[in-house]
RNA sequence: GCCCGGGUGGCGGAAUGGCAGACGCAACGGACUUAAAAUCCGUCGGUAGUAAUACCGUGCGAGUUCGACUCUCGCCCCGGGCACCA
């Protein structure tokens, strides 16, 4: 074996040889069953943007290193990959360059598969699939119909986030600070009828499930904040001279005696009715102003609080006091009831508003043993304290009165303790072409009808126009749009929208267990064997999108009876991003493919380099060439890795392999120096093992470098002695 | 504004309360070579000193400890998440 090795390290010779052999022998083909414990290892699959770049390389190299390590540890490892291949870039390419989205996507997949293979990753390629193929998306449709029948997929008309650039609705999760997460265009609100998944029904379980997950704390926290649970009381206010009631949600029932005004969101349905003729102009002006504002400006905390008095009054159910009803830009229709009770003494936002419009401030909670003066307050007192000016509750601790007041409201039948979540239902309709068609038809007789399984897949039509404007491109295919009702056979129309691509990735990990299954989205038996995913690796940016959606899907499919577990990913690791000039490396910001490094130094050098350059969980700066202003095609530090690989190669070529145990036996019988060498070998094994376990690949590599350096001194000393 | 994470040589980084700077890059000096590349040997936080060595040094300021990059408190800066969520 050693004799066959070339004298110099030649990755261009070695790597293809082994890669070919792995493919021939099925080295990484996973087979369910056997005595070994299973280990399902997954990295978030790639979008086929064109080229693999160093951000991908980092993710997949970490995954591959640990997957191989687990296999060596005696696990039956499944390590699949594929392509998340529906999405906007393919469609934009179609509009701009007149290429078929399918053709564009497949070309990219072909190229990236080549790059994946050149990197020498140990994937089970037989399990690979592309989500844009009917063989995959038919199961999206199949699952959609099941969610539909279970009442978890529903259609409603509401204000959706509309991206004017992408010409489509977006889910809340895909809006970043009022801007489109993809293209950064400012999001508008549009009233549209859209499909939703009932993820809010799972808010509590999504929180509870955290207890059983071995995930990074910050991701759990991000999800927790995203779900945004708050406990409070929803209760009714009577209106003066009006039979309707005004419902509000508050997390501070203990401050109810301090209410000095009420605020409605400008979109609140009661605004029109309550506004008196004298106040109409002012209220209308405010509503118009808010309506014309972008989501970004509207949601900004910097926005000056503005309001208008409606002329109407509400009556406090606790003490009968009469308070003015305002409309203001700082109350959101989407949360709670779209109306609030305002307590300026104990809520900073209400305080600012009251000061601006000269509304009284009434203190009802005071810090223990201290006096407060409403006129002298410069900020709201939001902490706990002792009740004052609160009738029968005076003198009680505010946290106790919280419960007492809530109980009183419940006893009197005017309110109930409720929980509100910030999480919104997941809007999945997209007015785009390159996605999964929604398997629903609209029949004049039968209404909305889900396609039966035997009519799936519902294929994406190819005779469409890509105008990039207006409604979904699918409407331009007459053959697609006009159909017959599966129930009554009468004329019917199809849904022109496609599904959010996050639906594809919400369950793809299940498909890998049985990628060829023809009878269902997945084979129950194989899913029982392989799932859940034991280790999942991907970017932190998916904390509140993909990772929440995937957990929701798993729970929903569990409830429908398709799965026996309800959490998909046992362990999660977030690799750090690769930046170039401080900006995340991506197709859009100038990505560097690994090709040059592989050609010049080999895949092993590429892999070691990306693992060595920074701790796996932290950001890694790639570096920008000061002359061109673009990221380096070949990084400066690669020389050190190349030197190490060469030193290592020569060492083994000359003296045999320390890492196969030959050194250990050779030095076993030797002098003290030999014993030191043996000790170093074992220390290195221990260090590298521990470092891989804790995802510290940079120090694992450093340990192997030290070992190699020591072998050199040992060999040099040995030669000098003889 | 609130919630996380971080701040260590010229650079990437190491050090799970115990010799700060492992490992690597860059730089510099040397060996080999006609020469270069490659390789090998060495120097490489600051100040003083020929040197041994001494003093200073992990964003800033305090504290706990025999001992602090590490723990606690306050502040500054950088990165990320959330953001009129009632």
mmCIF file of N, CA, C and O in Angstrom, chain A residues 411-455:
data_model
loop_
_atom_site.group_PDB
_atom_site.id
_atom_site.type_symbol
_atom_site.label_atom_id
_atom_site.label_comp_id
_atom_site.label_asym_id
_atom_site.label_seq_id
_atom_site.Cartn_x
_atom_site.Cartn_y
_atom_site.Cartn_z
ATOM 1 N N UNK A 411 -65.582 36.580 37.069
ATOM 2 C CA UNK A 411 -66.770 36.320 37.892
ATOM 3 C C UNK A 411 -67.954 37.152 37.423
ATOM 4 O O UNK A 411 -69.094 36.684 37.415
ATOM 5 N N UNK A 412 -67.666 38.384 37.006
ATOM 6 C CA UNK A 412 -68.741 39.256 36.546
ATOM 7 C C UNK A 412 -69.090 39.014 35.079
ATOM 8 O O UNK A 412 -69.989 39.670 34.537
ATOM 9 N N UNK A 413 -68.379 38.123 34.448
ATOM 10 C CA UNK A 413 -68.701 37.760 33.059
ATOM 11 C C UNK A 413 -68.354 38.828 32.033
ATOM 12 O O UNK A 413 -68.911 38.854 30.943
ATOM 13 N N UNK A 414 -67.421 39.716 32.369
ATOM 14 C CA UNK A 414 -67.062 40.743 31.389
ATOM 15 C C UNK A 414 -65.740 40.454 30.693
ATOM 16 O O UNK A 414 -65.401 41.108 29.711
ATOM 17 N N UNK A 415 -65.001 39.500 31.193
ATOM 18 C CA UNK A 415 -63.701 39.232 30.566
ATOM 19 C C UNK A 415 -63.192 37.854 30.895
ATOM 20 O O UNK A 415 -63.745 37.155 31.745
ATOM 21 N N UNK A 416 -62.139 37.446 30.189
ATOM 22 C CA UNK A 416 -61.503 36.151 30.457
ATOM 23 C C UNK A 416 -60.001 36.298 30.329
ATOM 24 O O UNK A 416 -59.512 37.098 29.527
ATOM 25 N N UNK A 417 -59.319 35.501 31.136
ATOM 26 C CA UNK A 417 -57.866 35.455 30.989
ATOM 27 C C UNK A 417 -57.546 34.750 29.677
ATOM 28 O O UNK A 417 -58.078 33.672 29.404
ATOM 29 N N UNK A 418 -56.705 35.343 28.859
ATOM 30 C CA UNK A 418 -56.341 34.723 27.577
ATOM 31 C C UNK A 418 -54.845 34.871 27.362
ATOM 32 O O UNK A 418 -54.164 35.599 28.083
ATOM 33 N N UNK A 419 -54.402 34.162 26.355
ATOM 34 C CA UNK A 419 -52.999 34.258 25.978
ATOM 35 C C UNK A 419 -52.962 34.741 24.544
ATOM 36 O O UNK A 419 -53.718 34.262 23.700
ATOM 37 N N UNK A 420 -52.138 35.705 24.275
ATOM 38 C CA UNK A 420 -51.967 36.188 22.911
ATOM 39 C C UNK A 420 -50.582 35.824 22.421
ATOM 40 O O UNK A 420 -49.626 35.832 23.195
ATOM 41 N N UNK A 421 -50.492 35.518 21.142
ATOM 42 C CA UNK A 421 -49.200 35.210 20.538
ATOM 43 C C UNK A 421 -48.906 36.205 19.436
ATOM 44 O O UNK A 421 -49.810 36.656 18.737
ATOM 45 N N UNK A 422 -47.667 36.500 19.314
ATOM 46 C CA UNK A 422 -47.224 37.381 18.238
ATOM 47 C C UNK A 422 -47.223 36.615 16.910
ATOM 48 O O UNK A 422 -47.349 37.190 15.835
ATOM 49 N N UNK A 423 -47.012 35.298 17.010
ATOM 50 C CA UNK A 423 -46.963 34.430 15.833
ATOM 51 C C UNK A 423 -48.241 34.567 15.007
ATOM 52 O O UNK A 423 -49.346 34.587 15.555
ATOM 53 N N UNK A 424 -48.097 34.671 13.693
ATOM 54 C CA UNK A 424 -49.250 34.743 12.797
ATOM 55 C C UNK A 424 -49.363 33.436 12.016
ATOM 56 O O UNK A 424 -48.375 32.722 11.862
ATOM 57 N N UNK A 425 -50.553 33.151 11.509
ATOM 58 C CA UNK A 425 -50.672 31.981 10.654
ATOM 59 C C UNK A 425 -49.784 32.161 9.423
ATOM 60 O O UNK A 425 -49.521 33.282 8.993
ATOM 61 N N UNK A 426 -49.323 31.030 8.903
ATOM 62 C CA UNK A 426 -48.300 31.029 7.847
ATOM 63 C C UNK A 426 -48.988 31.186 6.484
ATOM 64 O O UNK A 426 -49.702 30.287 6.050
ATOM 65 N N UNK A 427 -48.778 32.328 5.863
ATOM 66 C CA UNK A 427 -49.339 32.572 4.536
ATOM 67 C C UNK A 427 -48.477 31.861 3.502
ATOM 68 O O UNK A 427 -47.275 32.123 3.405
ATOM 69 N N UNK A 428 -49.063 30.921 2.784
ATOM 70 C CA UNK A 428 -48.250 30.112 1.862
ATOM 71 C C UNK A 428 -48.554 30.363 0.380
ATOM 72 O O UNK A 428 -47.916 29.777 -0.486
ATOM 73 N N UNK A 429 -49.531 31.213 0.069
ATOM 74 C CA UNK A 429 -49.821 31.482 -1.346
ATOM 75 C C UNK A 429 -48.775 32.425 -1.925
ATOM 76 O O UNK A 429 -48.420 33.414 -1.297
ATOM 77 N N UNK A 430 -48.295 32.086 -3.100
ATOM 78 C CA UNK A 430 -47.354 32.970 -3.781
ATOM 79 C C UNK A 430 -47.855 33.184 -5.204
ATOM 80 O O UNK A 430 -48.231 32.216 -5.869
ATOM 81 N N UNK A 431 -47.830 34.441 -5.647
ATOM 82 C CA UNK A 431 -48.340 34.745 -6.974
ATOM 83 C C UNK A 431 -47.213 34.570 -7.988
ATOM 84 O O UNK A 431 -46.875 35.459 -8.753
ATOM 85 N N UNK A 432 -46.608 33.408 -7.942
ATOM 86 C CA UNK A 432 -45.440 33.147 -8.766
ATOM 87 C C UNK A 432 -45.583 31.830 -9.499
ATOM 88 O O UNK A 432 -46.433 31.002 -9.154
ATOM 89 N N UNK A 433 -44.708 31.618 -10.485
ATOM 90 C CA UNK A 433 -44.783 30.416 -11.306
ATOM 91 C C UNK A 433 -44.001 29.252 -10.710
ATOM 92 O O UNK A 433 -44.517 28.146 -10.574
ATOM 93 N N UNK A 434 -42.752 29.495 -10.347
ATOM 94 C CA UNK A 434 -41.827 28.401 -10.071
ATOM 95 C C UNK A 434 -41.997 27.851 -8.652
ATOM 96 O O UNK A 434 -41.172 28.103 -7.760
ATOM 97 N N UNK A 435 -43.109 27.138 -8.478
ATOM 98 C CA UNK A 435 -43.408 26.546 -7.191
ATOM 99 C C UNK A 435 -44.438 25.444 -7.375
ATOM 100 O O UNK A 435 -44.844 25.133 -8.508
ATOM 101 N N UNK A 436 -44.869 24.865 -6.271
ATOM 102 C CA UNK A 436 -45.830 23.771 -6.341
ATOM 103 C C UNK A 436 -47.247 24.307 -6.564
ATOM 104 O O UNK A 436 -47.729 25.111 -5.770
ATOM 105 N N UNK A 437 -47.933 23.868 -7.626
ATOM 106 C CA UNK A 437 -49.319 24.293 -7.815
ATOM 107 C C UNK A 437 -50.191 23.811 -6.652
ATOM 108 O O UNK A 437 -49.969 22.724 -6.117
ATOM 109 N N UNK A 438 -51.134 24.649 -6.277
ATOM 110 C CA UNK A 438 -51.998 24.316 -5.142
ATOM 111 C C UNK A 438 -53.114 23.383 -5.634
ATOM 112 O O UNK A 438 -53.832 23.722 -6.578
ATOM 113 N N UNK A 439 -53.253 22.212 -5.029
ATOM 114 C CA UNK A 439 -54.145 21.176 -5.566
ATOM 115 C C UNK A 439 -55.610 21.369 -5.179
ATOM 116 O O UNK A 439 -56.222 20.490 -4.575
ATOM 117 N N UNK A 440 -56.125 22.557 -5.498
ATOM 118 C CA UNK A 440 -57.507 22.886 -5.142
ATOM 119 C C UNK A 440 -58.198 23.403 -6.401
ATOM 120 O O UNK A 440 -57.581 24.152 -7.169
ATOM 121 N N UNK A 441 -59.439 23.004 -6.613
ATOM 122 C CA UNK A 441 -60.209 23.607 -7.704
ATOM 123 C C UNK A 441 -61.441 24.287 -7.119
ATOM 124 O O UNK A 441 -61.924 23.929 -6.043
ATOM 125 N N UNK A 442 -61.897 25.299 -7.857
ATOM 126 C CA UNK A 442 -63.061 26.067 -7.428
ATOM 127 C C UNK A 442 -64.211 25.735 -8.368
ATOM 128 O O UNK A 442 -64.136 25.990 -9.564
ATOM 129 N N UNK A 443 -65.241 25.114 -7.794
ATOM 130 C CA UNK A 443 -66.380 24.664 -8.590
ATOM 131 C C UNK A 443 -67.591 25.489 -8.172
ATOM 132 O O UNK A 443 -67.793 25.738 -6.981
ATOM 133 N N UNK A 444 -68.354 25.927 -9.136
ATOM 134 C CA UNK A 444 -69.542 26.739 -8.823
ATOM 135 C C UNK A 444 -70.526 25.949 -7.964
ATOM 136 O O UNK A 444 -71.228 26.503 -7.136
ATOM 137 N N UNK A 445 -70.569 24.638 -8.183
ATOM 138 C CA UNK A 445 -71.514 23.794 -7.458
ATOM 139 C C UNK A 445 -70.962 23.382 -6.089
ATOM 140 O O UNK A 445 -71.640 23.487 -5.071
ATOM 141 N N UNK A 446 -69.708 22.883 -6.092
ATOM 142 C CA UNK A 446 -69.179 22.234 -4.878
ATOM 143 C C UNK A 446 -68.274 23.154 -4.055
ATOM 144 O O UNK A 446 -67.847 22.775 -2.966
ATOM 145 N N UNK A 447 -67.940 24.316 -4.570
ATOM 146 C CA UNK A 447 -67.041 25.201 -3.823
ATOM 147 C C UNK A 447 -65.590 24.769 -3.967
ATOM 148 O O UNK A 447 -65.184 24.314 -5.041
ATOM 149 N N UNK A 448 -64.828 24.872 -2.865
ATOM 150 C CA UNK A 448 -63.422 24.465 -2.899
ATOM 151 C C UNK A 448 -63.316 22.955 -2.781
ATOM 152 O O UNK A 448 -63.819 22.370 -1.830
ATOM 153 N N UNK A 449 -62.648 22.345 -3.746
ATOM 154 C CA UNK A 449 -62.495 20.894 -3.718
ATOM 155 C C UNK A 449 -61.018 20.547 -3.839
ATOM 156 O O UNK A 449 -60.325 21.031 -4.740
ATOM 157 N N UNK A 450 -60.543 19.716 -2.916
ATOM 158 C CA UNK A 450 -59.145 19.270 -2.980
ATOM 159 C C UNK A 450 -59.048 18.134 -3.991
ATOM 160 O O UNK A 450 -59.939 17.294 -4.073
ATOM 161 N N UNK A 451 -57.959 18.124 -4.744
ATOM 162 C CA UNK A 451 -57.779 17.043 -5.713
ATOM 163 C C UNK A 451 -57.596 15.725 -4.977
ATOM 164 O O UNK A 451 -56.879 15.656 -3.980
ATOM 165 N N UNK A 452 -58.250 14.658 -5.464
ATOM 166 C CA UNK A 452 -58.006 13.329 -4.879
ATOM 167 C C UNK A 452 -56.602 12.849 -5.248
ATOM 168 O O UNK A 452 -56.025 13.315 -6.242
ATOM 169 N N UNK A 453 -56.057 11.926 -4.447
ATOM 170 C CA UNK A 453 -54.678 11.458 -4.639
ATOM 171 C C UNK A 453 -54.397 11.006 -6.068
ATOM 172 O O UNK A 453 -53.322 11.241 -6.597
ATOM 173 N N UNK A 454 -55.405 10.321 -6.691
ATOM 174 C CA UNK A 454 -55.128 9.770 -8.020
ATOM 175 C C UNK A 454 -54.987 10.859 -9.083
ATOM 176 O O UNK A 454 -54.536 10.595 -10.185
ATOM 177 N N UNK A 455 -55.367 12.093 -8.747
ATOM 178 C CA UNK A 455 -55.176 13.177 -9.719
ATOM 179 C C UNK A 455 -53.871 13.940 -9.485
ATOM 180 O O UNK A 455 -53.607 14.963 -10.104
#
